[in-house]
Amino acid sequence: MKNLSLSLLIIGLTFVSCKKEEAQKPEENTSKEEITAEAKPDSATVAKAWTDYATPSKGHEMLAKDTGTWDAELTFWSPDNPQEMKSTATVTYKMIMGGRYQEGTYSGDMFGMPFEGRGMVAYDNATEEFVSTWIDNMGTGMMVTKGKYDEATKTSTFYGEMVDPVTKKAKKIKEVITYIDDNNQKMEMFDVSEDGKEFKSMQVVSKRKM
């Protein structure tokens, strides 16, 4: 009988102990939340982060080098048509919003029709990458790409997506800009299939007007 009473007492104490541990858990969670709150940066740190984010950097200096007017020769290829198509355009680059963004305005003739396009390039100080958007009068969508510059090869490589108006689905694209020198550039665009194969669909060779 004593053994039975002792067993019941042990079971009872264990049950009470478990209840106490469960009751303490919210306090432990609260303590973790308080620690997380204490780890938040102070106002000076936040202010410096935003100041650094808003201040033009070396990436913006690189974009500013393109400022001016360029002559561009465009070449297009299609998987269904082995014959290349050519066109010409005039490009004007300028920095806007205090040197934070590069705006490129394109005008010319494409496939027998007047062509105009506009590109915007940002250098994001936080992510340390270039972000590019493109619109033109040959469509109603917007192309968005992101990429980085490689000093060793003097190239910027961008990756992104654009909508294929035939399939009405997004397709992957790759864009490579080669900086031949301060007055000559080459841009190559590739369609990237689902299996990773690349097809060169466009090339733009630009020369600065003197």
PDB file of C-alpha atoms in Angstrom:
ATOM      1  CA  MET A   1       0.000   0.000   0.000  1.00  0.00           C
ATOM      2  CA  LYS A   2       2.858   2.331   0.835  1.00  0.00           C
ATOM      3  CA  ASN A   3       4.468   1.545  -2.497  1.00  0.00           C
ATOM      4  CA  LEU A   4       1.235   2.394  -4.296  1.00  0.00           C
ATOM      5  CA  SER A   5       0.924   5.692  -2.429  1.00  0.00           C
ATOM      6  CA  LEU A   6       4.550   6.525  -3.213  1.00  0.00           C
ATOM      7  CA  SER A   7       4.013   5.783  -6.901  1.00  0.00           C
ATOM      8  CA  LEU A   8       0.934   7.998  -7.017  1.00  0.00           C
ATOM      9  CA  LEU A   9       2.868  10.779  -5.293  1.00  0.00           C
ATOM     10  CA  ILE A  10       5.701  10.588  -7.856  1.00  0.00           C
ATOM     11  CA  ILE A  11       3.221  10.635 -10.759  1.00  0.00           C
ATOM     12  CA  GLY A  12       1.461  13.630  -9.242  1.00  0.00           C
ATOM     13  CA  LEU A  13       4.686  15.575  -8.755  1.00  0.00           C
ATOM     14  CA  THR A  14       5.768  14.804 -12.334  1.00  0.00           C
ATOM     15  CA  PHE A  15       2.429  16.061 -13.685  1.00  0.00           C
ATOM     16  CA  VAL A  16       2.690  19.282 -11.672  1.00  0.00           C
ATOM     17  CA  SER A  17       6.281  19.789 -12.837  1.00  0.00           C
ATOM     18  CA  CYS A  18       5.244  19.432 -16.506  1.00  0.00           C
ATOM     19  CA  LYS A  19       2.465  21.946 -16.017  1.00  0.00           C
ATOM     20  CA  LYS A  20       4.915  24.418 -14.514  1.00  0.00           C
ATOM     21  CA  GLU A  21       7.273  24.007 -17.495  1.00  0.00           C
ATOM     22  CA  GLU A  22       4.400  24.609 -19.920  1.00  0.00           C
ATOM     23  CA  ALA A  23       3.383  27.699 -18.000  1.00  0.00           C
ATOM     24  CA  GLN A  24       6.937  29.031 -18.203  1.00  0.00           C
ATOM     25  CA  LYS A  25       7.187  28.675 -22.005  1.00  0.00           C
ATOM     26  CA  PRO A  26       5.334  31.929 -22.843  1.00  0.00           C
ATOM     27  CA  GLU A  27       7.753  33.763 -20.554  1.00  0.00           C
ATOM     28  CA  GLU A  28      10.671  32.184 -22.401  1.00  0.00           C
ATOM     29  CA  ASN A  29       9.169  33.296 -25.734  1.00  0.00           C
ATOM     30  CA  THR A  30       8.648  36.782 -24.398  1.00  0.00           C
ATOM     31  CA  SER A  31      12.250  36.856 -23.272  1.00  0.00           C
ATOM     32  CA  LYS A  32      13.421  35.903 -26.789  1.00  0.00           C
ATOM     33  CA  GLU A  33      11.239  38.618 -28.293  1.00  0.00           C
ATOM     34  CA  GLU A  34      12.733  41.158 -25.920  1.00  0.00           C
ATOM     35  CA  ILE A  35      16.242  40.068 -26.911  1.00  0.00           C
ATOM     36  CA  THR A  36      15.338  40.418 -30.606  1.00  0.00           C
ATOM     37  CA  ALA A  37      13.921  43.886 -29.984  1.00  0.00           C
ATOM     38  CA  GLU A  38      17.092  44.913 -28.171  1.00  0.00           C
ATOM     39  CA  ALA A  39      19.186  43.769 -31.169  1.00  0.00           C
ATOM     40  CA  LYS A  40      17.569  46.275 -33.553  1.00  0.00           C
ATOM     41  CA  PRO A  41      19.970  48.962 -34.869  1.00  0.00           C
ATOM     42  CA  ASP A  42      19.887  52.397 -33.295  1.00  0.00           C
ATOM     43  CA  SER A  43      18.796  55.536 -35.142  1.00  0.00           C
ATOM     44  CA  ALA A  44      22.369  56.547 -36.020  1.00  0.00           C
ATOM     45  CA  THR A  45      23.028  53.178 -37.660  1.00  0.00           C
ATOM     46  CA  VAL A  46      19.771  53.381 -39.600  1.00  0.00           C
ATOM     47  CA  ALA A  47      20.526  56.936 -40.740  1.00  0.00           C
ATOM     48  CA  LYS A  48      24.013  55.960 -41.956  1.00  0.00           C
ATOM     49  CA  ALA A  49      22.628  52.958 -43.856  1.00  0.00           C
ATOM     50  CA  TRP A  50      20.139  55.149 -45.714  1.00  0.00           C
ATOM     51  CA  THR A  51      22.786  57.812 -46.386  1.00  0.00           C
ATOM     52  CA  ASP A  52      25.135  55.210 -47.884  1.00  0.00           C
ATOM     53  CA  TYR A  53      22.256  53.772 -49.913  1.00  0.00           C
ATOM     54  CA  ALA A  54      21.388  57.181 -51.385  1.00  0.00           C
ATOM     55  CA  THR A  55      24.936  58.360 -52.136  1.00  0.00           C
ATOM     56  CA  PRO A  56      26.239  57.737 -55.699  1.00  0.00           C
ATOM     57  CA  SER A  57      29.166  55.311 -55.702  1.00  0.00           C
ATOM     58  CA  LYS A  58      31.718  53.808 -58.117  1.00  0.00           C
ATOM     59  CA  GLY A  59      28.932  51.954 -59.909  1.00  0.00           C
ATOM     60  CA  HIS A  60      27.281  55.277 -60.684  1.00  0.00           C
ATOM     61  CA  GLU A  61      30.595  56.751 -61.845  1.00  0.00           C
ATOM     62  CA  MET A  62      30.830  53.880 -64.313  1.00  0.00           C
ATOM     63  CA  LEU A  63      27.352  54.617 -65.674  1.00  0.00           C
ATOM     64  CA  ALA A  64      28.182  58.315 -65.977  1.00  0.00           C
ATOM     65  CA  LYS A  65      31.044  57.522 -68.383  1.00  0.00           C
ATOM     66  CA  ASP A  66      28.440  56.688 -71.054  1.00  0.00           C
ATOM     67  CA  THR A  67      26.964  60.202 -70.962  1.00  0.00           C
ATOM     68  CA  GLY A  68      26.638  61.568 -74.484  1.00  0.00           C
ATOM     69  CA  THR A  69      25.321  60.531 -77.906  1.00  0.00           C
ATOM     70  CA  TRP A  70      26.172  57.248 -79.622  1.00  0.00           C
ATOM     71  CA  ASP A  71      25.597  55.697 -83.059  1.00  0.00           C
ATOM     72  CA  ALA A  72      24.310  52.131 -82.826  1.00  0.00           C
ATOM     73  CA  GLU A  73      24.235  49.319 -85.379  1.00  0.00           C
ATOM     74  CA  LEU A  74      21.679  46.636 -84.521  1.00  0.00           C
ATOM     75  CA  THR A  75      21.664  43.056 -85.831  1.00  0.00           C
ATOM     76  CA  PHE A  76      18.861  40.554 -85.204  1.00  0.00           C
ATOM     77  CA  TRP A  77      18.673  36.778 -85.590  1.00  0.00           C
ATOM     78  CA  SER A  78      15.685  34.421 -85.437  1.00  0.00           C
ATOM     79  CA  PRO A  79      15.697  30.625 -84.956  1.00  0.00           C
ATOM     80  CA  ASP A  80      13.200  30.347 -87.822  1.00  0.00           C
ATOM     81  CA  ASN A  81      15.084  32.658 -90.186  1.00  0.00           C
ATOM     82  CA  PRO A  82      18.836  32.195 -90.741  1.00  0.00           C
ATOM     83  CA  GLN A  83      19.114  35.547 -92.511  1.00  0.00           C
ATOM     84  CA  GLU A  84      20.167  38.368 -90.208  1.00  0.00           C
ATOM     85  CA  MET A  85      18.330  41.682 -90.152  1.00  0.00           C
ATOM     86  CA  LYS A  86      20.063  45.014 -89.582  1.00  0.00           C
ATOM     87  CA  SER A  87      19.021  48.438 -88.377  1.00  0.00           C
ATOM     88  CA  THR A  88      20.545  51.643 -87.020  1.00  0.00           C
ATOM     89  CA  ALA A  89      19.705  53.946 -84.133  1.00  0.00           C
ATOM     90  CA  THR A  90      20.952  56.957 -82.215  1.00  0.00           C
ATOM     91  CA  VAL A  91      21.373  56.619 -78.456  1.00  0.00           C
ATOM     92  CA  THR A  92      21.645  59.413 -75.902  1.00  0.00           C
ATOM     93  CA  TYR A  93      22.678  58.653 -72.321  1.00  0.00           C
ATOM     94  CA  LYS A  94      22.387  61.006 -69.363  1.00  0.00           C
ATOM     95  CA  MET A  95      22.455  60.732 -65.588  1.00  0.00           C
ATOM     96  CA  ILE A  96      19.340  61.828 -63.712  1.00  0.00           C
ATOM     97  CA  MET A  97      18.233  62.403 -60.109  1.00  0.00           C
ATOM     98  CA  GLY A  98      21.576  63.696 -58.916  1.00  0.00           C
ATOM     99  CA  GLY A  99      23.645  61.071 -60.717  1.00  0.00           C
ATOM    100  CA  ARG A 100      21.763  58.123 -59.258  1.00  0.00           C
ATOM    101  CA  TYR A 101      20.289  56.657 -62.454  1.00  0.00           C
ATOM    102  CA  GLN A 102      21.253  56.406 -66.109  1.00  0.00           C
ATOM    103  CA  GLU A 103      18.568  57.135 -68.693  1.00  0.00           C
ATOM    104  CA  GLY A 104      19.099  55.994 -72.278  1.00  0.00           C
ATOM    105  CA  THR A 105      16.892  57.267 -75.113  1.00  0.00           C
ATOM    106  CA  TYR A 106      16.926  55.394 -78.427  1.00  0.00           C
ATOM    107  CA  SER A 107      15.542  56.529 -81.783  1.00  0.00           C
ATOM    108  CA  GLY A 108      15.878  55.116 -85.277  1.00  0.00           C
ATOM    109  CA  ASP A 109      14.293  52.863 -87.870  1.00  0.00           C
ATOM    110  CA  MET A 110      13.493  49.199 -87.323  1.00  0.00           C
ATOM    111  CA  PHE A 111      11.965  46.847 -89.891  1.00  0.00           C
ATOM    112  CA  GLY A 112      10.831  49.850 -91.929  1.00  0.00           C
ATOM    113  CA  MET A 113       9.068  51.490 -88.982  1.00  0.00           C
ATOM    114  CA  PRO A 114      10.039  54.373 -86.681  1.00  0.00           C
ATOM    115  CA  PHE A 115      11.608  53.034 -83.495  1.00  0.00           C
ATOM    116  CA  GLU A 116      11.928  54.584 -80.071  1.00  0.00           C
ATOM    117  CA  GLY A 117      12.977  53.025 -76.810  1.00  0.00           C
ATOM    118  CA  ARG A 118      13.997  54.007 -73.322  1.00  0.00           C
ATOM    119  CA  GLY A 119      16.238  52.247 -70.859  1.00  0.00           C
ATOM    120  CA  MET A 120      16.854  52.986 -67.199  1.00  0.00           C
ATOM    121  CA  VAL A 121      19.810  51.582 -65.280  1.00  0.00           C
ATOM    122  CA  ALA A 122      20.384  51.781 -61.541  1.00  0.00           C
ATOM    123  CA  TYR A 123      23.297  50.672 -59.417  1.00  0.00           C
ATOM    124  CA  ASP A 124      21.901  49.406 -56.120  1.00  0.00           C
ATOM    125  CA  ASN A 125      24.422  50.187 -53.386  1.00  0.00           C
ATOM    126  CA  ALA A 126      22.799  47.697 -51.011  1.00  0.00           C
ATOM    127  CA  THR A 127      22.881  44.655 -53.308  1.00  0.00           C
ATOM    128  CA  GLU A 128      25.933  45.862 -55.255  1.00  0.00           C
ATOM    129  CA  GLU A 129      24.339  45.030 -58.596  1.00  0.00           C
ATOM    130  CA  PHE A 130      22.982  46.833 -61.637  1.00  0.00           C
ATOM    131  CA  VAL A 131      19.241  46.836 -62.304  1.00  0.00           C
ATOM    132  CA  SER A 132      18.005  47.612 -65.822  1.00  0.00           C
ATOM    133  CA  THR A 133      14.547  48.254 -67.266  1.00  0.00           C
ATOM    134  CA  TRP A 134      13.623  48.603 -70.940  1.00  0.00           C
ATOM    135  CA  ILE A 135      10.524  49.773 -72.834  1.00  0.00           C
ATOM    136  CA  ASP A 136       9.959  50.565 -76.521  1.00  0.00           C
ATOM    137  CA  ASN A 137       7.212  51.225 -79.058  1.00  0.00           C
ATOM    138  CA  MET A 138       7.440  47.664 -80.421  1.00  0.00           C
ATOM    139  CA  GLY A 139       5.505  46.284 -77.459  1.00  0.00           C
ATOM    140  CA  THR A 140       3.592  47.095 -74.294  1.00  0.00           C
ATOM    141  CA  GLY A 141       5.642  45.189 -71.736  1.00  0.00           C
ATOM    142  CA  MET A 142       8.751  45.949 -69.724  1.00  0.00           C
ATOM    143  CA  MET A 143      11.982  43.984 -69.604  1.00  0.00           C
ATOM    144  CA  VAL A 144      13.747  43.833 -66.241  1.00  0.00           C
ATOM    145  CA  THR A 145      17.261  42.454 -65.766  1.00  0.00           C
ATOM    146  CA  LYS A 146      19.877  42.424 -63.016  1.00  0.00           C
ATOM    147  CA  GLY A 147      23.603  41.912 -63.264  1.00  0.00           C
ATOM    148  CA  LYS A 148      27.148  42.666 -62.177  1.00  0.00           C
ATOM    149  CA  TYR A 149      30.314  44.037 -63.757  1.00  0.00           C
ATOM    150  CA  ASP A 150      33.447  41.910 -64.125  1.00  0.00           C
ATOM    151  CA  GLU A 151      36.576  44.036 -64.198  1.00  0.00           C
ATOM    152  CA  ALA A 152      38.735  41.160 -65.490  1.00  0.00           C
ATOM    153  CA  THR A 153      36.711  40.737 -68.692  1.00  0.00           C
ATOM    154  CA  LYS A 154      35.393  44.321 -68.930  1.00  0.00           C
ATOM    155  CA  THR A 155      31.852  42.966 -69.225  1.00  0.00           C
ATOM    156  CA  SER A 156      28.534  43.368 -67.448  1.00  0.00           C
ATOM    157  CA  THR A 157      26.283  40.301 -67.515  1.00  0.00           C
ATOM    158  CA  PHE A 158      22.556  40.681 -66.866  1.00  0.00           C
ATOM    159  CA  TYR A 159      19.874  38.034 -66.365  1.00  0.00           C
ATOM    160  CA  GLY A 160      16.118  38.529 -66.460  1.00  0.00           C
ATOM    161  CA  GLU A 161      12.830  37.776 -68.158  1.00  0.00           C
ATOM    162  CA  MET A 162      10.609  39.176 -70.869  1.00  0.00           C
ATOM    163  CA  VAL A 163       7.207  38.115 -72.168  1.00  0.00           C
ATOM    164  CA  ASP A 164       7.055  36.221 -75.460  1.00  0.00           C
ATOM    165  CA  PRO A 165       3.974  37.699 -77.210  1.00  0.00           C
ATOM    166  CA  VAL A 166       3.508  34.469 -79.203  1.00  0.00           C
ATOM    167  CA  THR A 167       3.282  32.116 -76.212  1.00  0.00           C
ATOM    168  CA  LYS A 168       2.191  34.846 -73.762  1.00  0.00           C
ATOM    169  CA  LYS A 169       4.655  33.366 -71.280  1.00  0.00           C
ATOM    170  CA  ALA A 170       7.806  34.743 -69.699  1.00  0.00           C
ATOM    171  CA  LYS A 171      11.096  33.622 -71.193  1.00  0.00           C
ATOM    172  CA  LYS A 172      14.574  33.908 -69.726  1.00  0.00           C
ATOM    173  CA  ILE A 173      17.112  36.217 -71.305  1.00  0.00           C
ATOM    174  CA  LYS A 174      20.791  36.996 -70.864  1.00  0.00           C
ATOM    175  CA  GLU A 175      22.474  40.255 -71.804  1.00  0.00           C
ATOM    176  CA  VAL A 176      26.226  40.806 -72.040  1.00  0.00           C
ATOM    177  CA  ILE A 177      27.737  44.284 -72.455  1.00  0.00           C
ATOM    178  CA  THR A 178      31.399  44.404 -73.474  1.00  0.00           C
ATOM    179  CA  TYR A 179      33.225  47.699 -72.856  1.00  0.00           C
ATOM    180  CA  ILE A 180      35.762  47.695 -75.685  1.00  0.00           C
ATOM    181  CA  ASP A 181      37.049  51.135 -74.702  1.00  0.00           C
ATOM    182  CA  ASP A 182      35.593  54.468 -73.555  1.00  0.00           C
ATOM    183  CA  ASN A 183      34.066  55.101 -76.980  1.00  0.00           C
ATOM    184  CA  ASN A 184      33.044  51.633 -78.184  1.00  0.00           C
ATOM    185  CA  GLN A 185      30.656  49.045 -76.718  1.00  0.00           C
ATOM    186  CA  LYS A 186      28.985  45.820 -77.772  1.00  0.00           C
ATOM    187  CA  MET A 187      25.750  44.458 -76.328  1.00  0.00           C
ATOM    188  CA  GLU A 188      24.698  40.860 -77.022  1.00  0.00           C
ATOM    189  CA  MET A 189      21.311  39.423 -76.075  1.00  0.00           C
ATOM    190  CA  PHE A 190      20.562  35.720 -75.773  1.00  0.00           C
ATOM    191  CA  ASP A 191      17.315  33.789 -75.432  1.00  0.00           C
ATOM    192  CA  VAL A 192      17.780  31.091 -72.781  1.00  0.00           C
ATOM    193  CA  SER A 193      15.712  27.905 -73.138  1.00  0.00           C
ATOM    194  CA  GLU A 194      14.463  25.764 -70.257  1.00  0.00           C
ATOM    195  CA  ASP A 195      17.397  23.368 -70.672  1.00  0.00           C
ATOM    196  CA  GLY A 196      19.867  26.259 -70.428  1.00  0.00           C
ATOM    197  CA  LYS A 197      20.761  26.480 -74.118  1.00  0.00           C
ATOM    198  CA  GLU A 198      21.420  30.006 -75.411  1.00  0.00           C
ATOM    199  CA  PHE A 199      20.500  31.513 -78.770  1.00  0.00           C
ATOM    200  CA  LYS A 200      21.965  34.881 -79.743  1.00  0.00           C
ATOM    201  CA  SER A 201      19.004  36.963 -80.869  1.00  0.00           C
ATOM    202  CA  MET A 202      20.418  40.486 -80.980  1.00  0.00           C
ATOM    203  CA  GLN A 203      23.630  42.471 -81.077  1.00  0.00           C
ATOM    204  CA  VAL A 204      24.125  46.218 -80.723  1.00  0.00           C
ATOM    205  CA  VAL A 205      27.500  47.752 -81.570  1.00  0.00           C
ATOM    206  CA  SER A 206      27.715  51.346 -80.328  1.00  0.00           C
ATOM    207  CA  LYS A 207      30.268  54.061 -81.096  1.00  0.00           C
ATOM    208  CA  ARG A 208      30.360  57.403 -79.332  1.00  0.00           C
ATOM    209  CA  LYS A 209      29.771  60.464 -81.500  1.00  0.00           C
ATOM    210  CA  MET A 210      32.730  62.820 -81.287  1.00  0.00           C
TER     211      MET A 210
END
